């Protein structure tokens, strides 16, 4: 995919906020001294009066956003995934989740692909943390087009949303204007030998893996699961029925994330062999994003290898 | 404040205290100590200070109150019932299965509750967010939040105070109930939070110190809060109180932080409050 356009979904997040902010006076953005990195600075430049920097105080930011939402505003609270879902977990749980307030959490720098900063900043636990909060919508876009559509959809829905965006520039493969729906998976490639269900920046890797598998005579269905909760159970069950084997791929600990969500549905409703590809319950370390992804097996080559073994 | 007005408020505070005893007795659990210490404050906020309407509890132009020390829900509920947000008889269902009166304030079930709280240190942030939100939307309302002196140990309290001063939230009033006790004992021994006045002053707030059971002083403190409009300074009312105030065996006893009166204790407490009412009316 060398000639494909690449954009980091955090960039998409900032651009979408700015555009939405142009249209909607009630949209406010909070950040915790990371506007340059989370790209909320794009919004800030256009709408400085509706940008609230909270300083390096994520716990206060999350609950202040909750308070703002009760005043008729639609706050987007932004920081790195590690601090939004991790540090401020209990604030999200008690002050946004429990009262079911209309706060959107835009968490950037999710996963191993944070790269050089190392394990302290590579959040591979956020899907698990956020998924266990009742009523929380949890999403992770696969590319720039989807990310921008997701931010718009999050603004339009009522209730708490957690969105994870990436630091690294990744391929754009959706057509502009495609119909994004919260809670709906997307079949990107049909196949009946095995279904690969991926989320976030693992989706283009899964598509490339499917090409490699096709060369070996394995016909893989590839599903983009941008919404991790509520999970599109229908598309998961159909994949299991049609393919008989399901592989999940996520830039997240194999504990608590998309893999367990899919396995949970299948084990109860249609027991099917599942292979989870993700970070294998270990911490990351420093290095360039692409090298790390390869090292941790979060790349097309490994997805193809594991899937082929799984199908053997 | 005329002597008649003061007497009326004092009688209302006795009613709030009765509601605290009745609800925690009915629940066989709950937090009477810190509810009783703030009974005058709850009474004054809901009968005099705040612009609220029980007939329209979600009015966007109402003043907001966030009970940051959420465990003292019996005090808040009792004042809300007295103000007419829901029937006083319901107080006895506190913490019961199926009751809307949850152990800690729930904004989605209890009419008049503006924010769900209970996890200490968070209510103040919600209140600061509301005050900032009010400024962003040009909504000329006031926001109040009540904290405990034990709660002050939560680092988030200071994140929120810094935020309030930075954004010049002169529409925000922080009230600290300094009853000097927390679960494990005297606040001075568990984790000393003093000096509170100079801490809040250093953060950029205007600090008023009062006796928390004196309605005249409460009235003056809120007058100063109103005068602070336009100054850009958040107001902090530090009120000295007695935990368990009004019920002799609970007064200044850390053990009554989170324990309900049994039948005999309830009877005695209600008798003491009835006696206090009789003395006032005499």
XYZ file of C-alpha atoms in Angstrom:
594
model
C 0.000 0.000 0.000
C 2.941 2.330 -0.618
C 1.108 4.655 -3.006
C -1.995 4.852 -0.833
C -2.797 8.092 0.968
C -1.992 7.835 4.684
C -3.510 9.919 7.454
C -3.457 9.439 11.235
C -6.979 9.163 12.641
C -6.102 11.717 15.349
C -5.731 14.192 12.494
C -9.186 13.169 11.245
C -10.531 13.731 14.761
C -9.224 17.299 14.884
C -10.517 18.077 11.400
C -13.953 16.628 12.133
C -14.244 18.604 15.378
C -13.436 21.813 13.531
C -16.026 21.121 10.838
C -18.712 20.121 13.328
C -17.862 23.161 15.403
C -18.481 25.390 12.387
C -22.048 24.107 12.264
C -22.903 23.545 15.923
C -22.616 26.231 18.580
C -23.165 23.742 21.416
C -20.043 21.729 20.656
C -17.173 22.381 23.073
C -13.780 20.709 23.226
C -11.738 20.028 26.350
C -8.114 18.943 26.361
C -5.448 18.305 28.969
C -2.416 20.120 27.552
C -2.147 17.864 24.511
C -3.952 19.897 21.853
C -0.966 19.638 19.532
C -0.817 15.864 19.805
C -4.539 15.048 19.957
C -5.124 17.518 17.105
C -7.872 19.338 18.992
C -5.622 22.317 18.248
C -7.299 22.375 14.818
C -10.608 23.063 16.568
C -8.966 25.516 18.955
C -7.606 27.611 16.090
C -11.079 27.968 14.575
C -13.128 28.189 17.780
C -10.898 29.435 20.599
C -13.913 30.557 22.641
C -15.244 26.996 22.802
C -11.941 25.310 23.566
C -11.292 24.622 27.253
C -7.775 23.626 28.173
C -7.848 21.864 31.521
C -4.105 21.599 31.972
C -2.536 18.311 32.981
C -5.517 17.256 35.093
C -7.449 14.522 33.312
C -9.659 13.543 36.236
C -10.985 17.085 36.540
C -11.339 17.394 32.763
C -13.552 14.314 32.483
C -15.911 15.398 35.268
C -15.928 19.058 34.188
C -17.062 17.770 30.778
C -19.832 15.878 32.566
C -20.905 19.082 34.297
C -20.852 21.016 31.024
C -23.051 18.410 29.368
C -25.767 19.111 31.964
C -25.777 22.737 30.790
C -26.876 21.851 27.273
C -23.423 21.597 25.722
C -21.952 18.642 23.842
C -18.424 18.285 25.214
C -15.674 16.333 23.488
C -12.994 15.576 26.099
C -9.617 14.657 24.674
C -6.342 13.267 25.840
C -4.278 10.122 25.238
C -6.142 6.826 25.610
C -3.901 5.928 28.535
C -5.147 8.877 30.563
C -8.747 9.095 29.320
C -9.604 5.440 29.831
C -6.845 4.569 32.269
C -6.117 7.385 34.668
C -9.658 8.765 34.627
C -11.457 5.412 34.475
C -13.385 5.898 37.687
C -14.340 9.445 36.729
C -15.673 8.176 33.391
C -17.506 5.357 35.149
C -19.110 7.391 37.942
C -19.564 10.874 36.481
C -20.295 10.070 32.820
C -21.334 6.425 32.632
C -23.526 6.126 35.715
C -25.578 9.269 35.009
C -25.420 8.416 31.267
C -24.369 11.924 30.286
C -23.904 13.185 26.756
C -20.099 13.382 26.818
C -17.843 12.228 23.970
C -14.356 11.065 24.853
C -11.863 11.423 22.032
C -8.864 9.336 23.057
C -5.850 9.497 20.800
C -2.579 7.565 20.876
C -4.199 4.179 21.402
C -2.205 0.966 21.166
C 1.362 -0.100 20.484
C 1.665 2.191 17.448
C 2.251 5.124 19.802
C 5.810 3.988 19.177
C 8.861 5.640 20.686
C 7.200 6.882 23.906
C 7.077 3.290 25.076
C 4.867 1.229 27.355
C 3.806 4.017 29.738
C 1.917 5.642 26.870
C 0.889 2.601 24.810
C -2.645 1.953 26.012
C -3.777 -1.575 25.163
C -6.434 -1.775 27.863
C -8.912 0.956 26.895
C -11.458 -1.198 25.022
C -11.679 -3.496 28.020
C -11.988 -0.675 30.527
C -14.607 1.266 28.574
C -16.564 -1.781 27.409
C -17.403 -2.787 30.979
C -19.174 0.510 31.690
C -22.936 0.045 31.183
C -24.344 2.188 28.371
C -20.968 3.246 26.995
C -20.538 3.199 23.219
C -16.958 2.176 22.308
C -15.554 2.772 18.822
C -12.300 2.735 16.896
C -12.137 3.866 13.255
C -10.145 2.092 10.554
C -9.166 5.122 8.516
C -9.526 8.857 8.033
C -12.881 8.746 6.247
C -14.432 6.509 8.853
C -12.946 8.522 11.720
C -14.520 11.752 10.498
C -17.881 10.071 9.941
C -17.648 8.532 13.408
C -17.071 11.853 15.149
C -20.119 13.264 13.381
C -22.238 10.263 14.356
C -21.021 10.525 17.954
C -22.108 14.162 18.064
C -25.501 13.264 16.675
C -26.254 10.438 19.100
C -27.364 11.076 22.692
C -25.249 9.435 25.381
C -21.661 8.691 26.357
C -19.174 7.652 23.669
C -15.547 6.552 23.823
C -13.565 6.799 20.588
C -9.989 5.637 20.138
C -7.808 7.281 17.488
C -4.301 6.422 16.363
C -1.049 8.359 16.343
C 0.509 6.809 13.253
C -0.481 7.674 9.680
C -2.376 4.722 8.215
C -3.903 3.943 4.794
C -7.184 5.545 3.729
C -9.354 2.950 1.988
C -12.949 4.099 2.465
C -14.650 6.117 -0.242
C -15.548 9.642 0.831
C -19.177 9.787 1.946
C -19.589 6.099 2.805
C -22.492 5.392 5.120
C -21.136 4.959 8.649
C -23.497 3.626 11.269
C -22.767 3.211 14.977
C -23.184 -0.443 15.951
C -22.831 -1.807 12.422
C -19.905 -3.865 11.195
C -18.839 -3.679 7.581
C -17.968 -6.589 5.295
C -15.026 -5.339 3.246
C -14.280 -8.571 1.466
C -16.414 -11.652 1.171
C -15.168 -15.157 1.816
C -16.355 -18.417 3.309
C -13.266 -20.250 4.638
C -12.581 -17.980 7.590
C -13.769 -14.593 8.851
C -11.243 -12.010 10.016
C -12.876 -9.418 12.244
C -10.598 -6.453 12.816
C -10.831 -2.985 14.294
C -8.908 0.265 13.885
C -5.628 0.294 12.045
C -5.633 -3.521 11.972
C -8.333 -3.417 9.295
C -6.042 -2.550 6.342
C -3.586 -5.174 7.652
C -6.400 -7.737 7.656
C -7.267 -6.795 4.067
C -3.661 -7.319 3.011
C -3.588 -10.621 4.915
C -6.692 -11.735 3.010
C -4.797 -11.134 -0.255
C -1.946 -13.326 0.935
C -4.391 -15.993 2.081
C -6.195 -15.935 -1.252
C -2.888 -16.766 -2.941
C -2.781 -19.872 -0.736
C -6.335 -20.776 -1.672
C -7.922 -19.571 1.572
C -10.916 -17.373 1.001
C -11.188 -14.970 3.936
C -14.074 -12.683 4.767
C -12.832 -9.399 6.239
C -15.051 -7.427 8.576
C -14.334 -3.948 9.841
C -15.734 -3.731 13.374
C -15.535 -0.022 14.110
C -18.039 -0.258 16.939
C -16.807 -2.568 19.660
C -19.804 -1.859 21.851
C -22.651 -2.302 21.162
C -21.263 -5.162 19.105
C -22.906 -6.007 15.771
C -23.857 -9.541 16.817
C -25.700 -10.216 13.578
C -22.621 -9.761 11.423
C -20.547 -11.897 13.832
C -23.088 -14.729 13.853
C -23.436 -14.621 10.064
C -19.651 -14.798 9.714
C -19.510 -17.788 12.052
C -22.353 -19.538 10.213
C -20.868 -18.933 6.754
C -17.167 -19.447 7.571
C -17.040 -21.745 10.603
C -13.902 -20.047 11.930
C -13.352 -16.550 13.245
C -10.104 -14.625 13.712
C -10.135 -11.320 15.593
C -7.429 -8.675 15.217
C -6.948 -5.642 17.424
C -4.195 -3.365 18.643
C -5.189 -4.171 22.219
C -4.539 -6.779 24.851
C -6.232 -10.027 23.801
C -7.832 -9.788 27.247
C -10.874 -7.542 27.409
C -11.132 -6.230 23.881
C -12.782 -7.038 20.549
C -11.634 -10.669 20.625
C -13.322 -11.373 23.908
C -16.447 -9.482 22.819
C -16.701 -11.665 19.695
C -15.828 -14.855 21.589
C -18.441 -14.005 24.196
C -21.214 -13.707 21.634
C -20.176 -16.841 19.771
C -19.667 -19.061 22.819
C -23.184 -18.275 23.993
C -25.059 -18.176 20.704
C -23.140 -20.200 18.145
C -20.041 -21.972 19.481
C -17.364 -21.489 16.829
C -13.552 -21.776 16.951
C -12.064 -18.309 17.543
C -8.446 -17.194 17.284
C -7.598 -13.881 18.914
C -4.744 -11.819 17.501
C -3.661 -8.863 19.620
C -1.120 -7.901 22.220
C -0.547 -11.084 24.187
C -0.977 -9.781 27.721
C 2.340 -7.970 27.823
C 3.553 -4.373 27.899
C 5.000 -2.687 24.844
C 8.288 -0.852 24.538
C 9.939 1.962 22.592
C 10.541 1.819 18.865
C 9.160 3.060 15.555
C 5.468 2.198 15.195
C 5.856 0.041 12.091
C 8.637 -2.028 13.666
C 6.655 -2.534 16.855
C 3.524 -3.603 15.003
C 5.560 -6.176 13.142
C 7.314 -7.339 16.292
C 4.017 -7.810 18.134
C 2.500 -9.663 15.209
C 0.030 -6.898 14.422
C 0.761 -6.943 10.697
C -0.587 -8.550 7.538
C 2.156 -11.190 7.385
C 1.455 -12.507 10.872
C -2.327 -12.284 10.486
C -2.004 -14.373 7.307
C 0.319 -16.859 8.989
C -1.830 -17.330 12.101
C -5.014 -17.529 10.051
C -3.535 -20.107 7.670
C -2.446 -22.268 10.630
C -5.870 -21.841 12.169
C -7.501 -23.032 8.945
C -5.146 -26.010 8.489
C -32.397 38.732 58.661
C -35.201 39.433 61.144
C -35.503 37.327 64.324
C -38.720 35.864 62.873
C -36.987 34.807 59.657
C -34.164 33.302 61.653
C -36.584 31.368 63.858
C -38.415 30.091 60.803
C -35.138 28.811 59.344
C -34.145 27.234 62.641
C -37.459 25.391 62.752
C -36.946 24.256 59.171
C -33.467 22.982 60.049
C -35.027 20.863 62.793
C -37.343 19.409 60.189
C -34.356 18.650 57.946
C -32.659 16.922 60.902
C -35.801 14.855 61.551
C -35.755 13.781 57.921
C -32.116 12.730 58.257
C -32.909 10.559 61.277
C -36.070 9.138 59.712
C -34.376 8.251 56.436
C -31.249 6.651 57.920
C -33.326 4.842 60.550
C -35.582 3.527 57.783
C -32.565 2.499 55.730
C -30.788 0.889 58.683
C -27.655 2.445 57.148
C -26.472 5.726 55.678
C -24.581 8.770 56.858
C -26.284 10.880 59.516
C -23.198 12.605 61.007
C -22.122 14.721 58.033
C -25.737 15.284 57.013
C -26.569 16.782 60.416
C -23.475 18.987 60.437
C -24.658 20.677 57.238
C -28.388 20.812 58.092
C -28.458 24.615 58.346
C -26.610 24.917 55.025
C -28.982 22.520 53.224
C -31.920 24.412 54.728
C -30.686 27.855 53.733
C -29.672 26.782 50.217
C -33.063 25.295 49.365
C -35.358 27.679 51.272
C -33.569 31.002 50.729
C -30.530 31.033 48.516
C -31.106 29.047 45.364
C -33.418 29.908 42.509
C -35.158 26.551 42.076
C -38.708 25.489 41.317
C -39.996 22.089 42.493
C -42.631 22.258 39.755
C -39.912 22.528 37.124
C -36.857 20.753 38.522
C -35.021 20.716 35.161
C -35.519 24.398 34.320
C -32.383 25.414 32.439
C -32.276 28.756 34.245
C -32.281 27.260 37.741
C -29.321 27.515 40.080
C -27.377 24.243 40.424
C -26.257 22.369 43.500
C -23.784 19.490 43.474
C -23.353 17.463 46.659
C -19.668 16.661 46.304
C -19.744 14.888 49.661
C -22.408 12.648 48.184
C -22.694 10.291 51.148
C -24.616 13.002 52.994
C -27.553 12.410 50.643
C -29.945 12.153 53.637
C -29.349 15.854 54.318
C -29.904 16.819 50.688
C -32.973 14.608 50.274
C -34.478 15.954 53.469
C -34.054 19.549 52.270
C -35.423 18.683 48.816
C -38.488 17.093 50.417
C -38.969 20.130 52.640
C -38.779 22.393 49.562
C -41.443 20.252 47.891
C -39.502 18.294 45.285
C -41.020 15.019 46.519
C -43.171 13.821 49.466
C -41.516 13.787 52.883
C -43.026 10.364 53.529
C -40.716 8.918 50.881
C -37.642 9.722 52.975
C -38.224 6.512 54.951
C -37.628 4.503 51.746
C -33.994 5.685 51.522
C -31.710 2.878 50.292
C -34.599 0.416 49.961
C -34.806 -1.834 46.916
C -37.067 -0.093 44.409
C -36.784 3.355 46.006
C -35.730 6.299 43.891
C -33.800 7.594 46.898
C -30.492 5.903 46.184
C -27.791 5.697 48.841
C -25.864 8.405 47.019
C -27.501 11.156 44.896
C -28.780 10.022 41.512
C -29.717 12.836 39.126
C -31.822 10.525 36.996
C -34.101 9.246 39.758
C -34.361 12.023 42.363
C -36.199 15.235 41.410
C -34.040 18.252 42.236
C -30.700 16.441 42.180
C -28.483 18.166 39.607
C -25.587 15.691 39.499
C -24.977 12.078 40.471
C -22.235 11.990 43.064
C -20.761 9.745 45.710
C -17.178 9.235 44.652
C -15.393 11.971 46.583
C -13.536 14.734 44.785
C -15.666 14.533 41.651
C -18.660 16.708 42.508
C -16.535 19.839 42.668
C -15.303 19.181 39.124
C -18.860 18.726 37.891
C -19.850 21.992 39.572
C -16.869 23.773 38.015
C -17.861 22.336 34.626
C -21.418 23.591 35.136
C -20.168 27.055 36.061
C -17.913 27.126 32.997
C -20.800 25.811 30.892
C -23.055 28.554 32.235
C -20.497 31.164 31.177
C -20.098 29.601 27.725
C -23.848 29.662 27.165
C -24.435 33.077 28.778
C -26.723 31.421 31.302
C -26.781 33.721 34.322
C -27.120 31.074 37.018
C -25.151 30.263 40.152
C -23.555 26.932 40.956
C -22.998 25.644 44.498
C -21.138 22.601 45.716
C -20.685 21.196 49.210
C -17.498 19.368 50.162
C -16.359 17.639 53.322
C -13.108 18.436 55.087
C -12.031 14.798 54.727
C -12.817 14.954 51.009
C -10.296 17.775 50.664
C -7.543 15.121 50.656
C -8.647 14.064 47.154
C -6.197 15.585 44.666
C -9.006 16.202 42.207
C -10.425 18.867 44.564
C -7.339 20.951 43.850
C -7.413 20.255 40.112
C -10.971 21.603 40.124
C -10.121 24.611 42.302
C -7.253 25.529 39.979
C -9.656 25.217 37.022
C -12.282 27.389 38.758
C -9.803 30.174 39.481
C -8.148 29.932 36.050
C -11.481 30.318 34.263
C -12.583 33.078 36.648
C -15.694 31.221 37.739
C -17.183 33.880 39.989
C -20.541 32.137 39.520
C -19.234 29.175 41.535
C -19.492 28.835 45.301
C -17.515 26.093 47.052
C -18.721 25.289 50.550
C -16.526 23.209 52.852
C -18.137 21.546 55.856
C -15.351 21.457 58.439
C -16.747 19.127 61.080
C -13.255 17.878 61.840
C -14.091 14.188 61.655
C -13.857 11.473 59.033
C -14.307 7.713 59.083
C -10.980 6.866 60.675
C -11.055 9.639 63.250
C -10.135 13.327 63.550
C -9.240 14.898 60.214
C -6.252 16.490 61.925
C -4.955 12.976 62.722
C -6.010 11.052 59.604
C -4.805 13.579 57.020
C -4.567 17.158 58.125
C -6.230 19.441 55.595
C -5.606 22.725 57.435
C -4.995 25.531 56.869
C -7.890 25.500 54.431
C -8.340 29.263 54.119
C -4.810 30.034 52.966
C -4.819 27.021 50.629
C -7.926 28.228 48.800
C -6.687 31.818 48.882
C -3.410 30.738 47.319
C -5.406 29.106 44.524
C -7.083 32.466 43.813
C -10.412 32.143 45.613
C -12.169 34.578 47.909
C -12.522 32.800 51.264
C -15.183 33.443 53.900
C -15.072 31.655 57.268
C -18.299 31.228 59.183
C -19.996 29.207 61.895
C -22.016 26.715 59.867
C -24.994 26.665 62.234
C -25.503 30.445 62.242
C -28.053 31.552 59.661
C -26.997 35.191 59.918
C -23.435 34.267 59.007
C -24.621 31.964 56.200
C -26.661 34.835 54.778
C -23.662 37.218 54.908
C -21.391 34.648 53.270
C -23.758 34.258 50.334
C -24.098 38.040 50.078
C -20.341 38.150 49.602
C -20.612 35.420 46.947
C -23.150 37.580 45.095
C -20.863 40.597 45.398
C -18.026 38.588 43.876
C -19.888 38.525 40.570
C -17.712 40.352 38.082
C -14.510 39.936 40.099
C -13.575 36.675 38.432
C -12.963 35.021 41.791
C -14.704 31.849 42.909
C -16.041 32.059 46.468
C -15.174 29.510 49.163
C -17.271 29.335 52.303
C -15.416 27.456 55.016
C -17.913 26.598 57.701
C -17.036 25.293 61.134
C -19.603 22.714 62.174
C -20.216 19.861 64.590
C -20.656 16.398 63.155
C -23.953 14.885 64.311
C -25.206 18.331 65.412
C -28.583 18.343 67.158
C -28.577 14.728 68.323
C -26.648 14.569 71.599
C -25.179 11.073 71.342
C -24.003 11.680 67.750
C -22.332 15.049 68.303
C -18.615 15.101 67.520
C -18.453 11.297 67.301
C -16.631 9.839 64.274
C -18.530 6.587 64.844
C -21.730 8.262 63.611
C -20.236 9.010 60.189
C -21.876 6.057 58.538
C -24.146 4.336 61.043
C -27.932 4.473 61.382
C -29.778 4.961 64.659
C -31.541 1.848 66.018
C -35.133 2.085 67.257
C -34.244 3.385 70.712
C -31.665 5.811 69.392
C -34.124 7.035 66.789
C -36.777 7.622 69.441
C -34.312 9.530 71.596
C -33.038 11.627 68.695
C -36.539 12.560 67.564
C -37.444 13.456 71.156
C -34.412 15.741 71.403
C -35.387 17.461 68.149
C -38.984 17.844 69.347
C -37.637 19.413 72.528
C -35.492 21.825 70.490
C -38.565 22.802 68.492
C -40.620 23.371 71.643
C -37.894 25.606 73.063
C -37.746 27.655 69.871
C -41.516 28.052 69.716
C -41.783 29.005 73.379
